PDB file of C-alpha atoms in Angstrom:
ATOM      1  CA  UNK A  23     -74.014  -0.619  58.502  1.00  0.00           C
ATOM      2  CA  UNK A  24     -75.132  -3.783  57.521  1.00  0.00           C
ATOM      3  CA  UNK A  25     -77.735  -2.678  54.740  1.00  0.00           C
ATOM      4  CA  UNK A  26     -74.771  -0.270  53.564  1.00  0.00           C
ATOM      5  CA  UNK A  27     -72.292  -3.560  53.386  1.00  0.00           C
ATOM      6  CA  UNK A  28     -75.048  -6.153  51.258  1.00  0.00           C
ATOM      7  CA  UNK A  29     -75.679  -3.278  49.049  1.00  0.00           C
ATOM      8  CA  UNK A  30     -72.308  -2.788  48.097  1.00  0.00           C
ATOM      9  CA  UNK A  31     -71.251  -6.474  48.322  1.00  0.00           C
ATOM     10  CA  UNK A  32     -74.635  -8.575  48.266  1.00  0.00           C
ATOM     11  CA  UNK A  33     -74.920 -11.669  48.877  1.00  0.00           C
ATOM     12  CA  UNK A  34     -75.350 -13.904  46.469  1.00  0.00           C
ATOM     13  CA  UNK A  35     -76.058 -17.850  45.659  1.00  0.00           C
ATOM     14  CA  UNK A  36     -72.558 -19.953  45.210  1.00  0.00           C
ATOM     15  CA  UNK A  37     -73.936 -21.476  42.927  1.00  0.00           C
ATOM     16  CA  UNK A  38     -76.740 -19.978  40.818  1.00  0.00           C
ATOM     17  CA  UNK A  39     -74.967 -16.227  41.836  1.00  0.00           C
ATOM     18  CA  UNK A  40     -78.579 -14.895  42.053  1.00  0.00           C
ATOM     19  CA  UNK A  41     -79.015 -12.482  45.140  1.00  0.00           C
ATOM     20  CA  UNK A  42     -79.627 -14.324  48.399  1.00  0.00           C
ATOM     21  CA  UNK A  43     -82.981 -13.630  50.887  1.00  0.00           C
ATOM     22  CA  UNK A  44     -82.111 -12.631  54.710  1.00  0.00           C
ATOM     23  CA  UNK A  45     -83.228 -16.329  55.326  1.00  0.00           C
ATOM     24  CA  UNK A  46     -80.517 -18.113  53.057  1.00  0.00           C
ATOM     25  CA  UNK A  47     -77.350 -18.718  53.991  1.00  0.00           C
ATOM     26  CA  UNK A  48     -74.619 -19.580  50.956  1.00  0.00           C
ATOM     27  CA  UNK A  49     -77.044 -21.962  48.621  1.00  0.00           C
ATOM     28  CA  UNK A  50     -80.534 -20.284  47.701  1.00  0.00           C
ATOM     29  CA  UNK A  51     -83.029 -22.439  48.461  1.00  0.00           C
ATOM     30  CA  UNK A  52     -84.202 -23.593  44.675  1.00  0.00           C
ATOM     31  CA  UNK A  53     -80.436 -24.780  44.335  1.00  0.00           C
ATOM     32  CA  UNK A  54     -80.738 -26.668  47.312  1.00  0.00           C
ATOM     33  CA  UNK A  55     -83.978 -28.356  45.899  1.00  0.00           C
ATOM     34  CA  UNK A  56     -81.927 -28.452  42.610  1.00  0.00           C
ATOM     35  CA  UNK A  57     -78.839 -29.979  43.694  1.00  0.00           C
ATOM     36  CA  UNK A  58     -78.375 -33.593  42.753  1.00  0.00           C
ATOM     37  CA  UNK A  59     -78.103 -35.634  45.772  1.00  0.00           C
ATOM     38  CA  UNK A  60     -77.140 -38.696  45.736  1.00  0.00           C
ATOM     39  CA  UNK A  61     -78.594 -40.196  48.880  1.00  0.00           C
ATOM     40  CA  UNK A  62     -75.848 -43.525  48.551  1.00  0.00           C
ATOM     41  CA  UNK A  63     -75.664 -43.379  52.723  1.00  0.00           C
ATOM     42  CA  UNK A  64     -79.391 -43.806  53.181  1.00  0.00           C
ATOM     43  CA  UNK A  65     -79.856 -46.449  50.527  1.00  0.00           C
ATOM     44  CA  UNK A  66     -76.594 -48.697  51.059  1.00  0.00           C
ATOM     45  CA  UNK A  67     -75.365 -47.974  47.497  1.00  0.00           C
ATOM     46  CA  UNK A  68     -72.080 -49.433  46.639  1.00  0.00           C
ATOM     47  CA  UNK A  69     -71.672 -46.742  43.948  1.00  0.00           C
ATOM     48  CA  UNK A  70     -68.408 -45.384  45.135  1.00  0.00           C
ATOM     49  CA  UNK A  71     -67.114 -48.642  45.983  1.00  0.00           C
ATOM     50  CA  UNK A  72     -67.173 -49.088  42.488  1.00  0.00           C
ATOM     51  CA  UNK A  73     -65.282 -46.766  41.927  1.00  0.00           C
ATOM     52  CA  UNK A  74     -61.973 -48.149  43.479  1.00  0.00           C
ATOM     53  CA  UNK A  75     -63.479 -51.803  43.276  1.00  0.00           C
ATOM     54  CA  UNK A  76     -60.508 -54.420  43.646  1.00  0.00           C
ATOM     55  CA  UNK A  77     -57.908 -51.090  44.310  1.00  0.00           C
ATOM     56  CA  UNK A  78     -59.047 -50.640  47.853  1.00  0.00           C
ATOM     57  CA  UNK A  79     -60.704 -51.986  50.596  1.00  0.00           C
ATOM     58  CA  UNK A  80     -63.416 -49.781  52.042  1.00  0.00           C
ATOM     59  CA  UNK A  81     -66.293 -50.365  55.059  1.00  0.00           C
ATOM     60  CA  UNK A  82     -68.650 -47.612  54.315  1.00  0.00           C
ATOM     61  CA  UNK A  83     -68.198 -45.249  51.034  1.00  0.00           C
ATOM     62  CA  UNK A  84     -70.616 -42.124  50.535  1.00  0.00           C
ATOM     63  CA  UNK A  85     -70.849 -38.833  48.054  1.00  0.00           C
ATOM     64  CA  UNK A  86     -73.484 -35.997  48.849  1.00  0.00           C
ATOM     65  CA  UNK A  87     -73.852 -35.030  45.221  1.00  0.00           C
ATOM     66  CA  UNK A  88     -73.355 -36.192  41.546  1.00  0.00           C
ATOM     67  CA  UNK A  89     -70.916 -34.105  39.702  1.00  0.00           C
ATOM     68  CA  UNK A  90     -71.533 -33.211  35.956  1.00  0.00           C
ATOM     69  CA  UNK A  91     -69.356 -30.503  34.151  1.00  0.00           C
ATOM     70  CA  UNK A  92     -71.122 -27.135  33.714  1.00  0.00           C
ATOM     71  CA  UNK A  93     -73.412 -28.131  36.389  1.00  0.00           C
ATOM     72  CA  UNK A  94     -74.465 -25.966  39.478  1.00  0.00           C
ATOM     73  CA  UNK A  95     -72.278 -28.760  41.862  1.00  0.00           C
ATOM     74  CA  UNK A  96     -69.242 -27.830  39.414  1.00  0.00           C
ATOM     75  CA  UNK A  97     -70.115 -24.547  40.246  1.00  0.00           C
ATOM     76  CA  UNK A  98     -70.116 -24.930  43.831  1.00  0.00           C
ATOM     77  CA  UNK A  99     -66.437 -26.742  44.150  1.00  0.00           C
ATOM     78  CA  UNK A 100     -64.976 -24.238  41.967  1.00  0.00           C
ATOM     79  CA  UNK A 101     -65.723 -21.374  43.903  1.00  0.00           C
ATOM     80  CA  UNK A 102     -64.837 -23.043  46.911  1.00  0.00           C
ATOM     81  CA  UNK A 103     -61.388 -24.188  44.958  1.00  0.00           C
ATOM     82  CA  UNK A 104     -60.532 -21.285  43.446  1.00  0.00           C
ATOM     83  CA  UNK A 105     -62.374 -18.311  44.911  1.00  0.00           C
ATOM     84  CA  UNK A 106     -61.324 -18.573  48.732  1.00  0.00           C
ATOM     85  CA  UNK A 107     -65.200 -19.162  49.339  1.00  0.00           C
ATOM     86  CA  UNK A 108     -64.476 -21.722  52.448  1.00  0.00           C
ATOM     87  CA  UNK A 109     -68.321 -21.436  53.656  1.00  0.00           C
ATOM     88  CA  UNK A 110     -69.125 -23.333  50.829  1.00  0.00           C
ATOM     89  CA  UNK A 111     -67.204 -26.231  52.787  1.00  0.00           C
ATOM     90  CA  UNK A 112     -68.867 -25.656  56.260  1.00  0.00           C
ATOM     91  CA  UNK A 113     -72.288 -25.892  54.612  1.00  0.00           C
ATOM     92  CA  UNK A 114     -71.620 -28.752  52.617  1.00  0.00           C
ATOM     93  CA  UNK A 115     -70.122 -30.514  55.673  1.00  0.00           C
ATOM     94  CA  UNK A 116     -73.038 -29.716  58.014  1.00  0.00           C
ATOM     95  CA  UNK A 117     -75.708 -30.978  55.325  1.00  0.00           C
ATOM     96  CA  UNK A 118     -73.200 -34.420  54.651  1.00  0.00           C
ATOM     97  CA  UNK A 119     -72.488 -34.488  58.250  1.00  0.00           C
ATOM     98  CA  UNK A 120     -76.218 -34.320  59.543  1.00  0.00           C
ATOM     99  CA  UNK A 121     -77.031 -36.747  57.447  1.00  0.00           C
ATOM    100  CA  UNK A 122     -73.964 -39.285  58.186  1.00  0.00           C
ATOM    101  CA  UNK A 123     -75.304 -38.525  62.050  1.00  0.00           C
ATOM    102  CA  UNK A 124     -78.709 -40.592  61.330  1.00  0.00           C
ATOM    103  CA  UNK A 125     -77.034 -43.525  59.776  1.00  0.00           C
ATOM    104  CA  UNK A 126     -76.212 -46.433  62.112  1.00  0.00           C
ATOM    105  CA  UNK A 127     -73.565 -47.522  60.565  1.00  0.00           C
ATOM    106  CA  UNK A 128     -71.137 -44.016  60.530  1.00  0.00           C
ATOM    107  CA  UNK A 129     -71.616 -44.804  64.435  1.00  0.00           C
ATOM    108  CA  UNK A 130     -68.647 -47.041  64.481  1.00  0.00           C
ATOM    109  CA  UNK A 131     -66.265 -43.684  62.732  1.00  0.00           C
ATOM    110  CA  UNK A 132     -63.548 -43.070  65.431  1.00  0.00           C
ATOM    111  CA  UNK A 133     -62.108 -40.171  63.589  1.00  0.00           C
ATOM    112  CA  UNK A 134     -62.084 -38.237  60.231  1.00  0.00           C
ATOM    113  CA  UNK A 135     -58.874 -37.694  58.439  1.00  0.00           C
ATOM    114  CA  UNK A 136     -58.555 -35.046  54.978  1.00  0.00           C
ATOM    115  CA  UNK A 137     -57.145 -35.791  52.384  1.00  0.00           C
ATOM    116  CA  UNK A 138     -54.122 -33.636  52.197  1.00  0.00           C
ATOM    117  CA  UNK A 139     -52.765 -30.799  50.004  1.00  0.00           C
ATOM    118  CA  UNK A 140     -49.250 -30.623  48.944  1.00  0.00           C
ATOM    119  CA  UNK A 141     -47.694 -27.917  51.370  1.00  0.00           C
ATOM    120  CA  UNK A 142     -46.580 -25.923  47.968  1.00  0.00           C
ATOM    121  CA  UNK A 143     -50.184 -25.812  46.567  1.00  0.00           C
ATOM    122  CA  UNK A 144     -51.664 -25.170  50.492  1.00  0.00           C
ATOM    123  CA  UNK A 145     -49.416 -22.101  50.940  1.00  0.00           C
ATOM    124  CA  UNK A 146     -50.247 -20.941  47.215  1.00  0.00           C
ATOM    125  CA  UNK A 147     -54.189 -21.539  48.233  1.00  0.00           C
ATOM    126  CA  UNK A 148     -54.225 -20.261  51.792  1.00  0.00           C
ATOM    127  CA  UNK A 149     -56.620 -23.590  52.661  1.00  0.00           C
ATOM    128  CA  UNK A 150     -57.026 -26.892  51.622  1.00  0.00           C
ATOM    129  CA  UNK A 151     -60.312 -27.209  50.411  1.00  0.00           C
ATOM    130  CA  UNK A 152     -61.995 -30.249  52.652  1.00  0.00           C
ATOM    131  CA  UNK A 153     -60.637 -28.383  55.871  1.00  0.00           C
ATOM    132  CA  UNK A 154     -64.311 -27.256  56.748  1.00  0.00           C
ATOM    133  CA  UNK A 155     -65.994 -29.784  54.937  1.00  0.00           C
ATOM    134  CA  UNK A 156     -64.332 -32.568  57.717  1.00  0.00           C
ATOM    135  CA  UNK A 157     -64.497 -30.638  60.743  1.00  0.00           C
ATOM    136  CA  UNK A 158     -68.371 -30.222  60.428  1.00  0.00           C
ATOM    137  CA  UNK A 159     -68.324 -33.845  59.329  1.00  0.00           C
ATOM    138  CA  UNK A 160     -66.687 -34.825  62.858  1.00  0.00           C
ATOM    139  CA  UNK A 161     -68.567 -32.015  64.409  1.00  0.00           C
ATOM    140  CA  UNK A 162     -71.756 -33.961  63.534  1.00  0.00           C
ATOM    141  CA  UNK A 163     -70.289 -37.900  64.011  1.00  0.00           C
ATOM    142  CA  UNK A 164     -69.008 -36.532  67.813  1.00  0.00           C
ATOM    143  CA  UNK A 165     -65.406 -37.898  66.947  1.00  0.00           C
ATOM    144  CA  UNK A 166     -61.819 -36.466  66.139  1.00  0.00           C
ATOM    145  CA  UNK A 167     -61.072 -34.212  63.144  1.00  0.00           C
ATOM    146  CA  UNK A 168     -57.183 -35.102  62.335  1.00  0.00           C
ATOM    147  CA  UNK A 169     -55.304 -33.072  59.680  1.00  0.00           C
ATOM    148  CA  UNK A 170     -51.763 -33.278  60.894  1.00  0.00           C
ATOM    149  CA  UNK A 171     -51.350 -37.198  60.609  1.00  0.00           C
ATOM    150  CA  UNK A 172     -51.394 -37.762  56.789  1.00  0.00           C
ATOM    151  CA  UNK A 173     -48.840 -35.463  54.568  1.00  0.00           C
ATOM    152  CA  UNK A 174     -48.545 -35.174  50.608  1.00  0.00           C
ATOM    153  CA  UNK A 175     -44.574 -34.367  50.400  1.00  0.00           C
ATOM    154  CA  UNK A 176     -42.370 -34.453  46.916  1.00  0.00           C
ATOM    155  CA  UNK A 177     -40.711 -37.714  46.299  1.00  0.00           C
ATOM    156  CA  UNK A 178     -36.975 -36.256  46.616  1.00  0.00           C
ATOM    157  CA  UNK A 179     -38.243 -35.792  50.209  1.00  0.00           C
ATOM    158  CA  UNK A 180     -38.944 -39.436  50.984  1.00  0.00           C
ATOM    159  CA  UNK A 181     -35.012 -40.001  52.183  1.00  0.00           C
ATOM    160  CA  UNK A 182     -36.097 -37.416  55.795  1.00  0.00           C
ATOM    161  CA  UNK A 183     -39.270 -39.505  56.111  1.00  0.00           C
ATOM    162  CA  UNK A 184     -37.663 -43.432  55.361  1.00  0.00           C
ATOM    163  CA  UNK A 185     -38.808 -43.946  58.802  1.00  0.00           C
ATOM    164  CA  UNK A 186     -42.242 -43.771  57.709  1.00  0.00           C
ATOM    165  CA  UNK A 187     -44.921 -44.909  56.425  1.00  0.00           C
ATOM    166  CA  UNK A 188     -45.075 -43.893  52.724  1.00  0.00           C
ATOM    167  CA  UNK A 189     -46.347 -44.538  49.401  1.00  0.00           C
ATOM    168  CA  UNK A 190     -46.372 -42.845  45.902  1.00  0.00           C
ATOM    169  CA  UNK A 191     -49.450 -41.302  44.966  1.00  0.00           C
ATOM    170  CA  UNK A 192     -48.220 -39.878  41.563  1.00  0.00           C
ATOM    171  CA  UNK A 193     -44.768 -39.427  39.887  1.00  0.00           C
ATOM    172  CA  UNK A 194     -44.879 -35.803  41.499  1.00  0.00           C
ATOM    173  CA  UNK A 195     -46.179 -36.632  45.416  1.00  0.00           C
ATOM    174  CA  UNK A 196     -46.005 -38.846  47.828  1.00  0.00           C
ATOM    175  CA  UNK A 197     -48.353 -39.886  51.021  1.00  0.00           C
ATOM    176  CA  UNK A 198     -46.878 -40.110  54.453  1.00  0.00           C
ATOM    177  CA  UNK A 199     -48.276 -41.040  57.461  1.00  0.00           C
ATOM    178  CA  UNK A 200     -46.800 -38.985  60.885  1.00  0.00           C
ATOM    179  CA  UNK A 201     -48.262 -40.365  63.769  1.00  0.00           C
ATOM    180  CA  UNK A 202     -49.005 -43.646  63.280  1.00  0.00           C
ATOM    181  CA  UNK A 203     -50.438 -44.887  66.996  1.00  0.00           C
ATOM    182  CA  UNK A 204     -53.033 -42.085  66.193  1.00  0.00           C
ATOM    183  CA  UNK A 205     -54.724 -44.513  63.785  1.00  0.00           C
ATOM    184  CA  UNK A 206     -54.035 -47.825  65.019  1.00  0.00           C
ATOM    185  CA  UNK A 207     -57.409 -49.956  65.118  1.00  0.00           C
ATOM    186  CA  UNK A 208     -59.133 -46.929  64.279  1.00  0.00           C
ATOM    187  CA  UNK A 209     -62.102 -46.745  61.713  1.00  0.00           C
ATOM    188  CA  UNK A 210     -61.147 -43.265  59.776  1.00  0.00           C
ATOM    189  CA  UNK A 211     -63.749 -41.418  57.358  1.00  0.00           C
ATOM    190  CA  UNK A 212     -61.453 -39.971  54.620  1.00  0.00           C
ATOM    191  CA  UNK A 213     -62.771 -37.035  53.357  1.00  0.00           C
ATOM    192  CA  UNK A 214     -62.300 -35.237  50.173  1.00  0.00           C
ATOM    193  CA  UNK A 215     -64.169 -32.762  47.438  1.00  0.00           C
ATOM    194  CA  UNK A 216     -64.468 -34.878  44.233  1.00  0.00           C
ATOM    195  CA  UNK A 217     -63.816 -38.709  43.488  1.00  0.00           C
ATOM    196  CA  UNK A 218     -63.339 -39.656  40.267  1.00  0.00           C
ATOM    197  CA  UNK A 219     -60.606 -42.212  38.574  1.00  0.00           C
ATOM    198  CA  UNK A 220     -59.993 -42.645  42.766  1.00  0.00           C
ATOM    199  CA  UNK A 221     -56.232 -42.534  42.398  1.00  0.00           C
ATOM    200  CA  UNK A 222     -55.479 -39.934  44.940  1.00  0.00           C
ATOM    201  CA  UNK A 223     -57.925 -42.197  47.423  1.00  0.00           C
ATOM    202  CA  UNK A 224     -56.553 -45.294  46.080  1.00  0.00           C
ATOM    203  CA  UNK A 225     -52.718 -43.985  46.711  1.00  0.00           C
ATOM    204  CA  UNK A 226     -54.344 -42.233  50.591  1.00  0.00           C
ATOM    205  CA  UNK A 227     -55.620 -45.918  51.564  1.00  0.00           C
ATOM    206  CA  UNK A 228     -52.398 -47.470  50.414  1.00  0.00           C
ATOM    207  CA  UNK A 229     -50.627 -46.417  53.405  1.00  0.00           C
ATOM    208  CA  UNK A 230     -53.042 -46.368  55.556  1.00  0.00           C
ATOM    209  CA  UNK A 231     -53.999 -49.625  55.089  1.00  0.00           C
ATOM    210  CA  UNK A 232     -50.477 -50.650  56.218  1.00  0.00           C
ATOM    211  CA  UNK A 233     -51.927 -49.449  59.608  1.00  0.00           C
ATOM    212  CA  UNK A 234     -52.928 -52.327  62.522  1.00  0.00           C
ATOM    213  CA  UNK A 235     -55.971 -52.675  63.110  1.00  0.00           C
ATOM    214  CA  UNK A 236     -57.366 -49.549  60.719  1.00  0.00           C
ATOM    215  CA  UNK A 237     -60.469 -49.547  59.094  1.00  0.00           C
ATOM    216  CA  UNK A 238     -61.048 -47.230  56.456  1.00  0.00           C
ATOM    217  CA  UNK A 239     -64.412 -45.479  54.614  1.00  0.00           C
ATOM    218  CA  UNK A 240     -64.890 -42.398  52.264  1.00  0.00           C
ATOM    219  CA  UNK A 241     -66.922 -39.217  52.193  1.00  0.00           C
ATOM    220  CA  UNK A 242     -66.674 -37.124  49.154  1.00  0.00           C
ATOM    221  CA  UNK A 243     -68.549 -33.514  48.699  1.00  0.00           C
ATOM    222  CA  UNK A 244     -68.733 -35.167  45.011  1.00  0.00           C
ATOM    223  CA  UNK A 245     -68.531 -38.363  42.590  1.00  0.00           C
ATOM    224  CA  UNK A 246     -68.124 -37.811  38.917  1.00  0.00           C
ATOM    225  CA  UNK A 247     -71.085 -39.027  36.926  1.00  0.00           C
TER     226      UNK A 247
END
Protein backbone atom coordinates (compact mmCIF):
# COMPACT_ATOMS: atom_id res chain seq x y z
CA UNK A 1 0.00 0.00 0.00
CA UNK A 2 2.67 2.15 0.71
CA UNK A 3 4.60 1.89 -2.75
CA UNK A 4 0.95 2.38 -4.30
CA UNK A 5 0.53 5.78 -2.02
CA UNK A 6 4.41 7.49 -2.94
CA UNK A 7 3.70 6.63 -6.44
CA UNK A 8 0.66 8.43 -6.66
CA UNK A 9 1.62 11.20 -4.18
CA UNK A 10 5.59 11.06 -3.87
CA UNK A 11 7.35 12.59 -1.73
CA UNK A 12 9.10 15.30 -2.51
CA UNK A 13 11.80 18.05 -1.13
CA UNK A 14 9.92 21.30 0.53
CA UNK A 15 12.10 23.03 -0.78
CA UNK A 16 13.94 22.02 -3.96
CA UNK A 17 10.41 19.77 -4.81
CA UNK A 18 12.79 17.10 -6.25
CA UNK A 19 11.63 13.47 -5.24
CA UNK A 20 12.78 12.45 -1.77
CA UNK A 21 15.05 8.96 -0.99
CA UNK A 22 13.42 6.42 1.71
CA UNK A 23 16.20 7.96 3.98
CA UNK A 24 15.02 11.74 3.82
CA UNK A 25 12.53 13.04 5.67
CA UNK A 26 10.93 16.67 4.39
CA UNK A 27 14.45 18.52 3.27
CA UNK A 28 16.66 16.36 0.77
CA UNK A 29 19.82 16.17 1.97
CA UNK A 30 21.78 18.65 -0.69
CA UNK A 31 19.20 21.37 0.61
CA UNK A 32 20.13 20.69 3.96
CA UNK A 33 23.90 21.15 2.99
CA UNK A 34 22.52 24.12 0.92
CA UNK A 35 20.56 25.90 3.38
CA UNK A 36 22.10 29.04 4.75
CA UNK A 37 22.61 28.70 8.35
CA UNK A 38 23.36 31.18 10.26
CA UNK A 39 25.06 29.61 13.24
CA UNK A 40 24.44 33.25 15.49
CA UNK A 41 23.80 30.75 18.78
CA UNK A 42 27.16 29.04 18.48
CA UNK A 43 29.17 32.14 17.72
CA UNK A 44 27.48 34.80 20.18
CA UNK A 45 26.40 37.02 17.25
CA UNK A 46 24.43 40.01 18.17
CA UNK A 47 22.97 40.04 14.63
CA UNK A 48 19.37 39.94 15.61
CA UNK A 49 19.84 42.17 18.40
CA UNK A 50 20.46 44.52 15.86
CA UNK A 51 17.72 44.21 14.58
CA UNK A 52 15.44 45.71 17.38
CA UNK A 53 18.62 47.53 18.89
CA UNK A 54 17.38 50.40 21.35
CA UNK A 55 13.39 49.01 20.66
CA UNK A 56 13.79 46.07 22.95
CA UNK A 57 15.63 44.55 25.48
CA UNK A 58 16.68 40.99 24.75
CA UNK A 59 19.14 38.25 26.78
CA UNK A 60 19.82 35.80 24.09
CA UNK A 61 18.55 36.42 20.27
CA UNK A 62 19.06 33.56 17.56
CA UNK A 63 17.82 32.77 13.70
CA UNK A 64 18.55 29.23 12.12
CA UNK A 65 18.72 30.59 8.60
CA UNK A 66 19.25 33.78 6.45
CA UNK A 67 16.28 34.64 4.41
CA UNK A 68 16.72 36.01 0.78
CA UNK A 69 13.65 36.31 -1.63
CA UNK A 70 13.48 33.55 -4.28
CA UNK A 71 15.69 31.55 -2.15
CA UNK A 72 15.18 27.80 -1.15
CA UNK A 73 14.51 29.21 2.83
CA UNK A 74 11.68 31.46 1.10
CA UNK A 75 10.67 28.41 -0.28
CA UNK A 76 10.51 26.52 2.79
CA UNK A 77 8.26 29.21 4.94
CA UNK A 78 5.95 29.54 2.16
CA UNK A 79 4.94 26.16 1.93
CA UNK A 80 4.74 25.87 5.46
CA UNK A 81 2.57 29.37 5.38
CA UNK A 82 0.50 28.77 2.77
CA UNK A 83 0.41 25.09 1.84
CA UNK A 84 -0.72 23.46 5.27
CA UNK A 85 2.83 21.70 5.15
CA UNK A 86 3.22 21.86 9.22
CA UNK A 87 6.24 19.17 9.09
CA UNK A 88 8.17 21.74 7.70
CA UNK A 89 7.82 23.35 11.34
CA UNK A 90 8.60 20.13 13.38
CA UNK A 91 11.81 19.70 11.37
CA UNK A 92 12.89 23.08 11.54
CA UNK A 93 12.21 23.09 15.31
CA UNK A 94 14.07 19.83 16.02
CA UNK A 95 17.26 21.04 13.94
CA UNK A 96 16.94 24.85 15.92
CA UNK A 97 16.01 23.07 19.00
CA UNK A 98 18.99 20.47 19.03
CA UNK A 99 21.13 22.94 18.52
CA UNK A 100 19.73 25.58 21.25
CA UNK A 101 20.11 22.15 23.58
CA UNK A 102 24.14 22.37 23.34
CA UNK A 103 24.36 25.99 24.14
CA UNK A 104 24.92 26.88 27.81
CA UNK A 105 23.36 29.74 27.82
CA UNK A 106 19.50 28.58 26.43
CA UNK A 107 19.93 26.54 29.86
CA UNK A 108 18.53 29.35 31.86
CA UNK A 109 14.95 29.29 29.18
CA UNK A 110 12.06 28.52 31.64
CA UNK A 111 9.53 28.38 28.91
CA UNK A 112 8.85 29.13 25.17
CA UNK A 113 6.00 31.33 24.21
CA UNK A 114 4.71 31.81 20.07
CA UNK A 115 4.14 34.50 18.76
CA UNK A 116 0.48 34.59 18.14
CA UNK A 117 -1.92 34.66 15.15
CA UNK A 118 -4.91 36.80 15.06
CA UNK A 119 -7.85 34.29 15.86
CA UNK A 120 -9.49 35.53 12.31
CA UNK A 121 -6.33 34.63 10.27
CA UNK A 122 -5.78 31.18 12.67
CA UNK A 123 -9.31 29.94 11.87
CA UNK A 124 -8.83 31.02 8.06
CA UNK A 125 -5.25 28.99 8.25
CA UNK A 126 -6.22 26.01 10.36
CA UNK A 127 -2.56 26.57 12.32
CA UNK A 128 -0.43 29.17 13.23
CA UNK A 129 2.66 28.59 11.65
CA UNK A 130 5.43 28.47 14.72
CA UNK A 131 3.00 25.94 16.57
CA UNK A 132 5.48 22.99 15.76
CA UNK A 133 8.39 24.96 15.31
CA UNK A 134 8.12 25.88 19.47
CA UNK A 135 6.98 22.73 20.77
CA UNK A 136 10.11 20.86 19.35
CA UNK A 137 12.02 23.92 20.50
CA UNK A 138 10.78 23.21 24.25
CA UNK A 139 10.80 19.57 23.47
CA UNK A 140 14.60 19.90 23.08
CA UNK A 141 15.31 22.87 26.01
CA UNK A 142 13.15 20.29 28.58
CA UNK A 143 10.86 23.36 29.52
CA UNK A 144 7.14 24.56 28.95
CA UNK A 145 5.64 25.22 25.49
CA UNK A 146 2.85 28.07 26.28
CA UNK A 147 0.47 29.20 23.50
CA UNK A 148 -2.57 30.23 25.43
CA UNK A 149 -0.89 33.17 27.48
CA UNK A 150 -0.19 35.80 24.75
CA UNK A 151 -3.33 36.80 22.32
CA UNK A 152 -3.35 39.11 19.08
CA UNK A 153 -7.13 40.53 19.43
CA UNK A 154 -8.63 43.69 17.23
CA UNK A 155 -8.32 46.96 18.96
CA UNK A 156 -12.29 47.54 19.30
CA UNK A 157 -11.79 44.50 21.59
CA UNK A 158 -9.41 46.10 24.07
CA UNK A 159 -12.60 47.57 26.28
CA UNK A 160 -13.34 43.21 27.46
CA UNK A 161 -9.59 42.93 28.10
CA UNK A 162 -8.89 46.69 30.08
CA UNK A 163 -7.99 44.45 32.83
CA UNK A 164 -5.03 43.41 31.03
CA UNK A 165 -2.04 43.69 29.99
CA UNK A 166 -2.07 45.16 26.45
CA UNK A 167 -0.33 46.99 23.86
CA UNK A 168 -0.83 47.96 20.13
CA UNK A 169 1.11 46.09 17.78
CA UNK A 170 -0.34 47.76 14.58
CA UNK A 171 -3.36 50.05 13.83
CA UNK A 172 -5.27 46.66 13.07
CA UNK A 173 -4.12 44.26 16.33
CA UNK A 174 -3.37 44.35 19.52
CA UNK A 175 -1.15 42.04 22.07
CA UNK A 176 -2.62 40.82 25.28
CA UNK A 177 -1.25 38.98 27.86
CA UNK A 178 -3.89 36.27 29.79
CA UNK A 179 -2.22 34.78 32.50
CA UNK A 180 0.14 36.88 33.76
CA UNK A 181 1.63 34.81 37.06
CA UNK A 182 2.50 32.26 34.23
CA UNK A 183 5.42 34.51 33.26
CA UNK A 184 6.40 36.26 36.25
CA UNK A 185 10.36 36.05 36.70
CA UNK A 186 10.37 33.77 33.93
CA UNK A 187 13.06 33.82 31.07
CA UNK A 188 10.66 33.13 27.83
CA UNK A 189 12.17 32.17 24.25
CA UNK A 190 9.74 33.92 21.82
CA UNK A 191 9.49 32.14 18.87
CA UNK A 192 8.48 33.08 15.45
CA UNK A 193 9.08 32.24 11.45
CA UNK A 194 10.73 35.40 10.00
CA UNK A 195 12.20 38.66 11.69
CA UNK A 196 12.59 41.43 9.77
CA UNK A 197 11.72 45.38 10.51
CA UNK A 198 11.01 43.44 14.23
CA UNK A 199 7.78 45.31 14.79
CA UNK A 200 5.56 42.43 15.54
CA UNK A 201 8.56 41.31 18.19
CA UNK A 202 9.10 44.77 19.17
CA UNK A 203 5.10 45.30 19.87
CA UNK A 204 5.21 41.08 21.59
CA UNK A 205 8.09 42.33 24.10
CA UNK A 206 6.24 45.52 24.83
CA UNK A 207 3.90 43.86 27.05
CA UNK A 208 5.73 41.43 28.15
CA UNK A 209 8.25 43.40 29.36
CA UNK A 210 5.66 45.02 31.68
CA UNK A 211 5.95 41.54 33.36
CA UNK A 212 7.99 41.22 37.03
CA UNK A 213 10.71 39.70 36.96
CA UNK A 214 10.54 38.43 32.98
CA UNK A 215 13.35 37.98 30.94
CA UNK A 216 12.92 37.77 27.41
CA UNK A 217 15.08 36.17 24.16
CA UNK A 218 14.14 35.34 20.47
CA UNK A 219 14.26 32.36 18.15
CA UNK A 220 13.28 32.92 14.63
CA UNK A 221 13.08 29.96 11.81
CA UNK A 222 14.44 33.16 9.75
CA UNK A 223 16.14 36.80 9.65
CA UNK A 224 15.87 38.82 6.52
CA UNK A 225 19.21 39.45 4.90
Amino acid sequence: MKDIFNLFFPKVCEACNSLLRDNEDTICTYCRHDLPVTNFHFNNADTVKKVLYGRVRLELATALFYFSKKGIVQQLIHNLKYRGHENIGTVLGKWLGNELATCKAYETIDVVVPVPLHKKRLRKRGYNQVTRFGKEIAKALNVAYEDKVLQRVEPSQTQVFKNRLLRSSTTDSVFIVENIALLKHKHILLVDDIITTGATVEACSNVLQTIDGIKISLATMAIAE
